[in-house]
């Protein structure tokens, strides 16, 4: 199978998949808010969903490492994800069921994302990879426009809960078309395996810094996306179809933004990174509902540029760190961002302003990382940028080791305390039994 045919299949998958993803992901927050969920509920829900995905990511990696052709794993994960998302409106009446189902759906989405990213890195290289991402973003945006128009008409013209059932069912059917296309792709093998790198290798440092940058910016994006819907519906009293119009504006912008950033140098992407730190404050301080459409344009341009930059950085080091690890890092960054934004945002949800400030702070952290540690967008010299990147890399490794040591030691101490408490309870029960036996013997 030629590369062009494979590229065409992957682009078509993005079209049908983009329609399904747009409806399920954009309608779910609206459905939950209309069903009575507050911003803190959504933050906590996303926190648990991201945490569940992180715990299973390493298991997914081990599974993919032992599979000769990951195409079939990708297909199973693809279909499972769609089946789980279509059940969300059915169980939206119960917060307990929604937490479990939503976490499972996000987990399946993470699994699909890892397999898809790994497939892209295995099948395409460098410029071809960047062209693939740009084309997929463009056609996915076109499909998303159609999806948003569908959702807008359904929400504005229909009444009651049935409109949500109709939208989810339609998305599920279209999503299965994208799954079917994967049957016609060539065998997907991990041609690029992870290699043993020196303790401080340039590729290792670059991959880690890119990961930190992406997690920071996705945390900003996740936090903003979670609280933006309640801000419009509850604070500004906007109708539910206005939220869909907001999403439609973002997706139309994505079509032009993907082409715009594709033709720009990597250095110009610093503007996109800076935009993500400004957008949350614009959302909070804009009381006029219509003004949010303009903010959505600005936000979408920033988000597309940031994602394309991060994906290109991973594509540049895929030969050293391996296709699977590149795909794993790119996909799990979203799960980690959901976890961070969900739990920290929930802790600050007693005041909505603090949550928006948190989103802006996440964006500012990503901007600082980019301006000093990413050579392509740094404002310092390349030598200084590499020096700061190594310092940040060593600091992150040291922090990771400290956290893991603390978690392990805490777990051991907790287990010992549980064992001690159980032992004391057992001795107490034995004492009581002997006491009652003595009384009965008398």
Coordinates of C-alpha atoms in Angstrom, one line a residue:
X1 CA 0.0 0.0 0.0
X2 CA 1.4 3.4 -1.0
X3 CA 2.0 6.1 1.5
X4 CA -0.5 8.3 -0.3
X5 CA -3.3 5.8 0.1
X6 CA -2.4 5.4 3.8
X7 CA -2.4 9.1 4.2
X8 CA -5.8 9.3 2.5
X9 CA -7.3 6.7 4.8
X10 CA -5.9 8.4 7.9
X11 CA -7.3 11.8 6.7
X12 CA -10.7 10.2 6.0
X13 CA -10.6 8.7 9.5
X14 CA -10.1 12.1 10.9
X15 CA -13.1 13.4 9.0
X16 CA -15.6 10.9 10.3
X17 CA -13.9 10.7 13.7
X18 CA -13.9 14.5 13.9
X19 CA -17.7 14.5 13.6
X20 CA -18.1 11.9 16.3
X21 CA -15.6 13.5 18.7
X22 CA -17.1 17.0 18.2
X23 CA -20.6 16.0 19.2
X24 CA -19.7 13.7 22.1
X25 CA -17.0 16.1 23.6
X26 CA -18.9 19.3 23.1
X27 CA -22.3 18.1 24.1
X28 CA -21.3 16.3 27.2
X29 CA -20.4 19.4 29.3
X30 CA -23.7 21.0 28.2
X31 CA -25.7 17.8 29.0
X32 CA -24.1 17.6 32.5
X33 CA -24.6 21.3 33.3
X34 CA -28.2 21.1 32.2
X35 CA -28.6 18.0 34.3
X36 CA -27.6 19.9 37.4
X37 CA -23.8 19.5 37.5
X38 CA -21.8 22.5 38.8
X39 CA -18.4 23.6 37.7
X40 CA -16.8 21.8 40.7
X41 CA -18.5 18.6 39.7
X42 CA -17.1 18.8 36.2
X43 CA -13.6 19.5 37.5
X44 CA -13.7 16.5 39.9
X45 CA -15.1 14.3 37.2
X46 CA -12.2 15.2 34.8
X47 CA -9.7 14.7 37.6
X48 CA -10.8 11.2 38.3
X49 CA -11.0 10.4 34.5
X50 CA -7.5 11.7 33.9
X51 CA -6.1 9.7 36.9
X52 CA -7.7 6.5 35.7
X53 CA -6.1 7.0 32.3
X54 CA -2.6 7.6 33.8
X55 CA -2.8 4.4 35.8
X56 CA -3.5 2.4 32.8
X57 CA -1.1 4.1 30.3
X58 CA 1.9 2.0 31.3
X59 CA -0.2 -1.2 30.9
X60 CA -1.2 -0.1 27.4
X61 CA 2.5 0.5 26.6
X62 CA 3.4 -3.1 27.6
X63 CA 0.5 -4.5 25.6
X64 CA 1.5 -2.6 22.4
X65 CA 5.2 -3.6 22.8
X66 CA 4.2 -7.2 22.6
X67 CA 1.9 -6.9 19.5
X68 CA 3.3 -7.3 16.1
X69 CA 0.5 -5.4 14.3
X70 CA -1.2 -2.8 16.5
X71 CA -3.8 -2.1 13.9
X72 CA -6.3 -4.6 15.5
X73 CA -5.7 -3.2 19.0
X74 CA -6.4 0.2 17.6
X75 CA -9.6 -1.0 16.0
X76 CA -10.9 -2.6 19.2
X77 CA -10.0 0.5 21.2
X78 CA -11.6 2.7 18.6
X79 CA -15.0 0.8 18.8
X80 CA -14.9 0.5 22.6
X81 CA -14.4 4.2 23.0
X82 CA -17.4 5.0 20.8
X83 CA -19.6 2.5 22.6
X84 CA -18.8 4.0 26.0
X85 CA -19.4 7.6 25.0
X86 CA -22.8 6.8 23.5
X87 CA -23.9 5.6 27.0
X88 CA -23.1 8.9 28.8
X89 CA -26.6 10.4 28.4
X90 CA -28.3 7.2 29.5
X91 CA -26.6 7.3 32.9
X92 CA -26.4 11.1 33.3
X93 CA -29.0 11.0 36.0
X94 CA -26.6 9.3 38.5
X95 CA -23.4 11.0 39.5
X96 CA -21.9 7.7 40.7
X97 CA -22.5 6.0 37.3
X98 CA -21.4 9.0 35.4
X99 CA -18.0 9.1 37.2
X100 CA -17.4 5.4 36.4
X101 CA -18.6 5.7 32.8
X102 CA -17.0 9.0 32.0
X103 CA -13.7 7.7 33.5
X104 CA -13.9 4.5 31.4
X105 CA -14.7 6.6 28.2
X106 CA -11.7 8.9 28.8
X107 CA -9.6 5.9 29.5
X108 CA -10.6 4.3 26.2
X109 CA -10.0 7.6 24.5
X110 CA -6.5 7.7 25.9
X111 CA -5.9 4.2 24.8
X112 CA -7.1 5.1 21.3
X113 CA -4.9 8.2 21.3
X114 CA -1.8 6.3 22.3
X115 CA -2.4 3.7 19.5
X116 CA -3.2 6.4 16.9
X117 CA -0.2 8.6 17.8
X118 CA 2.1 5.5 17.7
X119 CA 0.7 4.5 14.3
X120 CA 1.3 8.0 12.9
X121 CA 4.9 8.0 14.2
X122 CA 5.5 4.5 12.8
X123 CA 4.0 5.2 9.3
X124 CA 5.2 8.8 8.7
X125 CA 8.4 10.7 9.2
X126 CA 9.3 14.4 9.7
X127 CA 7.7 16.5 7.0
X128 CA 5.2 13.8 6.0
X129 CA 4.1 13.6 9.6
X130 CA 3.6 17.3 9.8
X131 CA 1.6 17.3 6.6
X132 CA -0.5 14.4 8.0
X133 CA -1.3 16.4 11.2
X134 CA -2.1 19.5 9.3
X135 CA -4.4 17.7 6.8
X136 CA -6.1 15.7 9.6
X137 CA -6.7 18.9 11.5
X138 CA -8.2 20.6 8.5
X139 CA -10.6 17.9 7.5
X140 CA -11.5 17.2 11.1
X141 CA -12.4 20.8 11.4
X142 CA -14.6 20.7 8.4
X143 CA -16.4 17.6 9.9
X144 CA -16.6 19.4 13.2
X145 CA -18.3 22.3 11.5
X146 CA -21.0 19.9 10.2
X147 CA -21.3 18.3 13.7
X148 CA -21.7 21.7 15.4
X149 CA -24.3 22.7 12.9
X150 CA -26.1 19.5 13.6
X151 CA -25.9 20.0 17.3
X152 CA -27.0 23.7 17.0
X153 CA -30.1 22.8 15.0
X154 CA -31.0 19.9 17.3
X155 CA -30.6 21.9 20.5
X156 CA -32.4 25.0 19.2
X157 CA -35.3 23.2 17.5
X158 CA -36.0 20.2 19.8
X159 CA -37.1 20.1 23.4
X160 CA -36.4 17.7 26.2
X161 CA -33.8 15.0 26.8
X162 CA -34.5 13.2 23.5
X163 CA -32.4 15.7 21.5
X164 CA -29.3 14.6 23.4
X165 CA -30.0 10.9 22.8
X166 CA -30.4 11.7 19.1
X167 CA -27.1 13.5 18.9
X168 CA -25.1 10.8 20.7
X169 CA -26.7 8.1 18.6
X170 CA -25.8 9.9 15.4
X171 CA -22.3 10.5 16.6
X172 CA -21.9 6.8 17.4
X173 CA -23.0 5.7 13.9
X174 CA -20.7 8.2 12.2
X175 CA -17.9 7.2 14.5
X176 CA -18.2 3.6 13.5
X177 CA -17.5 4.6 9.9
X178 CA -14.1 6.0 11.0
X179 CA -13.4 2.7 12.8
X180 CA -14.2 0.7 9.6
X181 CA -11.6 2.7 7.6
X182 CA -8.9 1.3 9.9
X183 CA -9.5 -2.1 8.5
X184 CA -8.0 -1.0 5.1
X185 CA -4.8 0.5 6.6
X186 CA -1.5 -1.4 6.1
X187 CA -0.1 -3.5 9.0
X188 CA 1.2 -1.1 11.7
X189 CA 4.4 -2.3 13.2
X190 CA 6.6 -0.5 15.7
X191 CA 9.5 0.0 13.3
X192 CA 11.1 2.5 15.6
X193 CA 11.8 1.0 19.0
X194 CA 13.0 2.9 22.0
X195 CA 16.7 3.0 22.2
X196 CA 19.0 3.2 25.3
X197 CA 20.1 6.8 25.7
X198 CA 22.8 8.3 27.8
X199 CA 21.8 9.7 31.2
X200 CA 21.5 13.2 29.7
X201 CA 20.9 12.9 26.0
X202 CA 19.8 15.8 23.9
X203 CA 16.8 13.9 22.5
X204 CA 15.8 12.8 26.0
X205 CA 16.0 16.3 27.3
X206 CA 14.0 17.6 24.3
X207 CA 11.3 15.1 24.7
X208 CA 10.9 15.8 28.4
X209 CA 10.8 19.5 28.0
X210 CA 8.3 19.2 25.2
X211 CA 6.2 17.0 27.5
X212 CA 6.3 19.5 30.4
X213 CA 5.4 22.3 28.0
X214 CA 2.5 20.4 26.5
X215 CA 1.2 19.3 30.0
X216 CA 1.3 22.9 31.2
X217 CA -0.6 24.3 28.2
X218 CA -3.1 21.4 28.1
X219 CA -3.8 22.0 31.8
X220 CA -4.6 25.6 30.9
X221 CA -6.8 24.5 28.1
X222 CA -8.6 21.7 30.1
X223 CA -9.3 24.1 33.0
X224 CA -10.7 26.7 30.7
X225 CA -12.8 24.3 28.7
X226 CA -14.4 22.9 31.9
X227 CA -15.4 26.2 33.4
X228 CA -16.2 28.1 30.2
X229 CA -19.6 26.3 29.8
X230 CA -20.8 26.9 33.3
X231 CA -19.7 30.5 33.0
X232 CA -21.9 31.0 29.9
X233 CA -24.9 29.0 31.0
X234 CA -25.1 29.8 34.7
X235 CA -23.4 33.2 35.1
X236 CA -24.3 34.8 31.8
X237 CA -27.6 32.9 31.3
X238 CA -26.7 31.9 27.8
X239 CA -28.9 29.2 26.1
X240 CA -27.4 25.8 25.4
X241 CA -27.2 26.4 21.7
X242 CA -25.1 29.5 22.3
X243 CA -22.4 27.1 23.7
X244 CA -22.6 25.1 20.5
X245 CA -22.2 28.2 18.5
X246 CA -19.1 28.9 20.5
X247 CA -17.7 25.5 19.6
X248 CA -18.7 26.0 16.0
X249 CA -16.7 29.3 15.9
X250 CA -13.7 27.5 17.3
X251 CA -13.8 24.7 14.8
X252 CA -14.2 27.0 11.8
X253 CA -11.2 28.9 13.1
X254 CA -9.3 25.6 13.3
X255 CA -9.6 25.1 9.6
X256 CA -7.8 28.3 8.8
X257 CA -5.5 28.1 11.8
X258 CA -4.1 24.7 10.8
X259 CA -3.2 26.0 7.4
X260 CA -1.9 29.2 8.8
X261 CA 0.5 27.6 11.3
X262 CA 1.6 24.9 8.8
X263 CA 3.1 27.7 6.6
X264 CA 4.8 29.5 9.5
X265 CA 8.2 28.9 11.0
X266 CA 8.5 27.1 14.3
X267 CA 9.7 30.3 16.0
X268 CA 6.4 32.1 15.3
X269 CA 4.6 29.5 17.5
X270 CA 5.6 31.4 20.6
X271 CA 2.7 33.7 19.8
X272 CA 0.4 30.7 20.1
X273 CA 1.9 29.6 23.4
X274 CA 1.5 33.2 24.8
X275 CA -2.2 33.2 23.7
X276 CA -3.2 30.3 25.9
X277 CA -2.2 32.3 29.0
X278 CA -4.3 35.3 28.0
X279 CA -7.5 33.5 26.9
X280 CA -8.8 32.5 30.4
X281 CA -8.7 36.0 31.7
X282 CA -10.5 37.3 28.6
X283 CA -13.3 34.7 29.2
X284 CA -13.7 35.7 32.8
X285 CA -13.7 39.5 32.3
X286 CA -16.1 39.5 29.3
X287 CA -19.7 39.8 30.5
X288 CA -21.1 40.1 27.0
X289 CA -22.0 36.7 25.6
X290 CA -21.4 37.6 21.9
X291 CA -17.8 38.7 22.8
X292 CA -17.0 35.2 23.7
X293 CA -17.2 34.2 20.0
X294 CA -14.3 36.6 19.3
X295 CA -12.4 35.1 22.3
X296 CA -13.0 31.6 20.8
X297 CA -11.3 32.6 17.6
X298 CA -8.3 33.9 19.5
X299 CA -8.2 30.8 21.7
X300 CA -8.5 28.4 18.7
X301 CA -5.6 30.0 16.8
X302 CA -3.5 29.6 19.9
X303 CA -4.5 26.0 20.6
X304 CA -3.9 24.8 17.1
X305 CA -0.4 26.4 16.9
X306 CA 0.6 24.9 20.3
X307 CA -0.5 21.4 19.4
X308 CA 1.2 21.5 16.0
X309 CA 4.4 22.7 17.6
X310 CA 4.4 20.0 20.2
X311 CA 3.6 17.2 17.7
X312 CA 6.4 18.4 15.5
X313 CA 8.9 18.4 18.3
X314 CA 8.0 14.8 19.2
X315 CA 8.3 13.8 15.5
X316 CA 11.8 15.3 15.5
X317 CA 13.0 12.9 18.3
X318 CA 11.0 9.8 17.4
X319 CA 14.1 8.1 15.9
X320 CA 15.8 8.3 19.3
X321 CA 13.0 7.6 21.9
X322 CA 10.9 5.3 19.7
X323 CA 7.5 5.6 18.1
X324 CA 5.6 4.0 21.0
X325 CA 7.1 6.3 23.6
X326 CA 6.5 9.3 21.4
X327 CA 2.9 8.4 21.0
X328 CA 2.6 7.5 24.7
X329 CA 4.0 10.9 25.8
X330 CA 1.9 12.8 23.4
X331 CA -1.4 11.1 24.4
X332 CA -0.8 10.8 28.2
X333 CA 0.0 14.5 28.4
X334 CA -3.8 15.2 28.0
X335 CA -4.6 12.6 30.8
X336 CA -2.1 14.2 33.1
X337 CA -3.4 17.7 32.3
X338 CA -7.0 16.5 33.1
X339 CA -5.8 15.2 36.4
X340 CA -3.9 18.3 37.4
X341 CA -6.5 20.8 36.2
X342 CA -9.4 18.7 37.6
X343 CA -8.1 18.2 41.2
X344 CA -6.4 21.6 41.6
X345 CA -9.4 23.4 40.0
X346 CA -11.8 21.5 42.3
X347 CA -9.8 22.7 45.3
X348 CA -10.2 26.3 44.1
X349 CA -13.8 26.0 42.8
X350 CA -15.2 27.8 45.8
X351 CA -14.4 31.0 43.8
X352 CA -14.8 30.8 40.0
X353 CA -12.3 33.7 39.6
X354 CA -9.5 31.5 41.1
X355 CA -10.2 28.8 38.6
X356 CA -9.8 31.1 35.7
X357 CA -6.6 32.6 37.2
X358 CA -5.4 29.0 37.6
X359 CA -5.9 28.4 33.9
X360 CA -4.0 31.5 33.1
X361 CA -1.2 30.5 35.4
X362 CA -0.9 27.1 33.7
X363 CA -0.5 28.9 30.4
X364 CA 2.1 31.3 31.9
X365 CA 4.1 28.3 33.1
X366 CA 4.1 26.8 29.7
X367 CA 5.1 30.2 28.2
X368 CA 8.1 30.5 30.5
X369 CA 9.2 26.9 29.7
X370 CA 8.9 27.7 26.0
X371 CA 10.7 31.0 26.1
X372 CA 13.7 29.7 28.0
X373 CA 14.0 26.0 27.3
X374 CA 12.7 25.4 23.7
X375 CA 15.3 26.6 21.2
X376 CA 12.8 27.2 18.4
X377 CA 10.7 29.7 20.3
X378 CA 13.1 30.8 23.0
X379 CA 14.0 34.5 23.5
X380 CA 17.5 33.5 24.7
X381 CA 20.4 32.1 22.7
X382 CA 20.4 28.5 21.6
X383 CA 23.2 27.7 24.0
X384 CA 21.4 29.3 27.0
X385 CA 18.2 27.5 25.9
X386 CA 19.9 24.1 26.0
X387 CA 21.5 25.0 29.4
X388 CA 18.1 25.9 30.9
X389 CA 16.5 22.8 29.3
X390 CA 19.0 20.6 31.0
X391 CA 18.5 22.3 34.4
X392 CA 14.7 21.9 34.0
X393 CA 15.2 18.3 32.9
X394 CA 17.3 17.4 35.9
X395 CA 14.9 19.2 38.2
X396 CA 11.9 17.3 36.8
X397 CA 13.7 14.0 37.2
X398 CA 14.7 14.8 40.8
X399 CA 11.1 15.9 41.5
X400 CA 9.8 12.7 39.9
X401 CA 12.1 10.5 42.0
X402 CA 11.2 12.4 45.2
X403 CA 7.5 12.0 44.5
X404 CA 7.8 8.4 43.7
X405 CA 9.9 7.7 46.8
X406 CA 7.4 9.6 48.9
X407 CA 4.5 7.7 47.4
X408 CA 6.1 4.3 47.9
X409 CA 7.2 5.1 51.5
X410 CA 3.7 6.5 52.3
X411 CA 2.1 3.4 50.8
X412 CA 4.4 1.1 52.9
X413 CA 3.7 3.0 56.1
X414 CA 0.0 3.0 55.4
X415 CA 0.0 -0.8 54.8
X416 CA 1.9 -1.3 58.1
X417 CA -0.5 0.9 60.0
X418 CA -3.4 -1.1 58.5
X419 CA -1.7 -4.3 59.5
X420 CA -1.2 -3.0 63.0
X421 CA -4.8 -1.9 63.3
X422 CA -6.1 -5.2 62.0
X423 CA -3.8 -7.0 64.5
X424 CA -5.1 -4.9 67.4
X425 CA -8.7 -5.6 66.3
X426 CA -7.9 -9.3 66.1
X427 CA -6.4 -9.3 69.6
X428 CA -9.5 -7.4 70.9
X429 CA -11.8 -9.9 69.3
X430 CA -9.8 -12.8 70.8
X431 CA -9.9 -11.1 74.2
X432 CA -13.7 -10.6 74.0
X433 CA -14.2 -14.3 72.9
X434 CA -12.1 -15.5 75.8
X435 CA -14.1 -13.1 78.1
X436 CA -17.5 -14.4 77.0
X437 CA -16.3 -18.1 77.1
X438 CA -15.1 -17.5 80.7
X439 CA -18.5 -16.0 81.6
X440 CA -20.4 -18.9 80.0
X441 CA -18.2 -21.5 81.7
X442 CA -19.2 -20.1 85.1

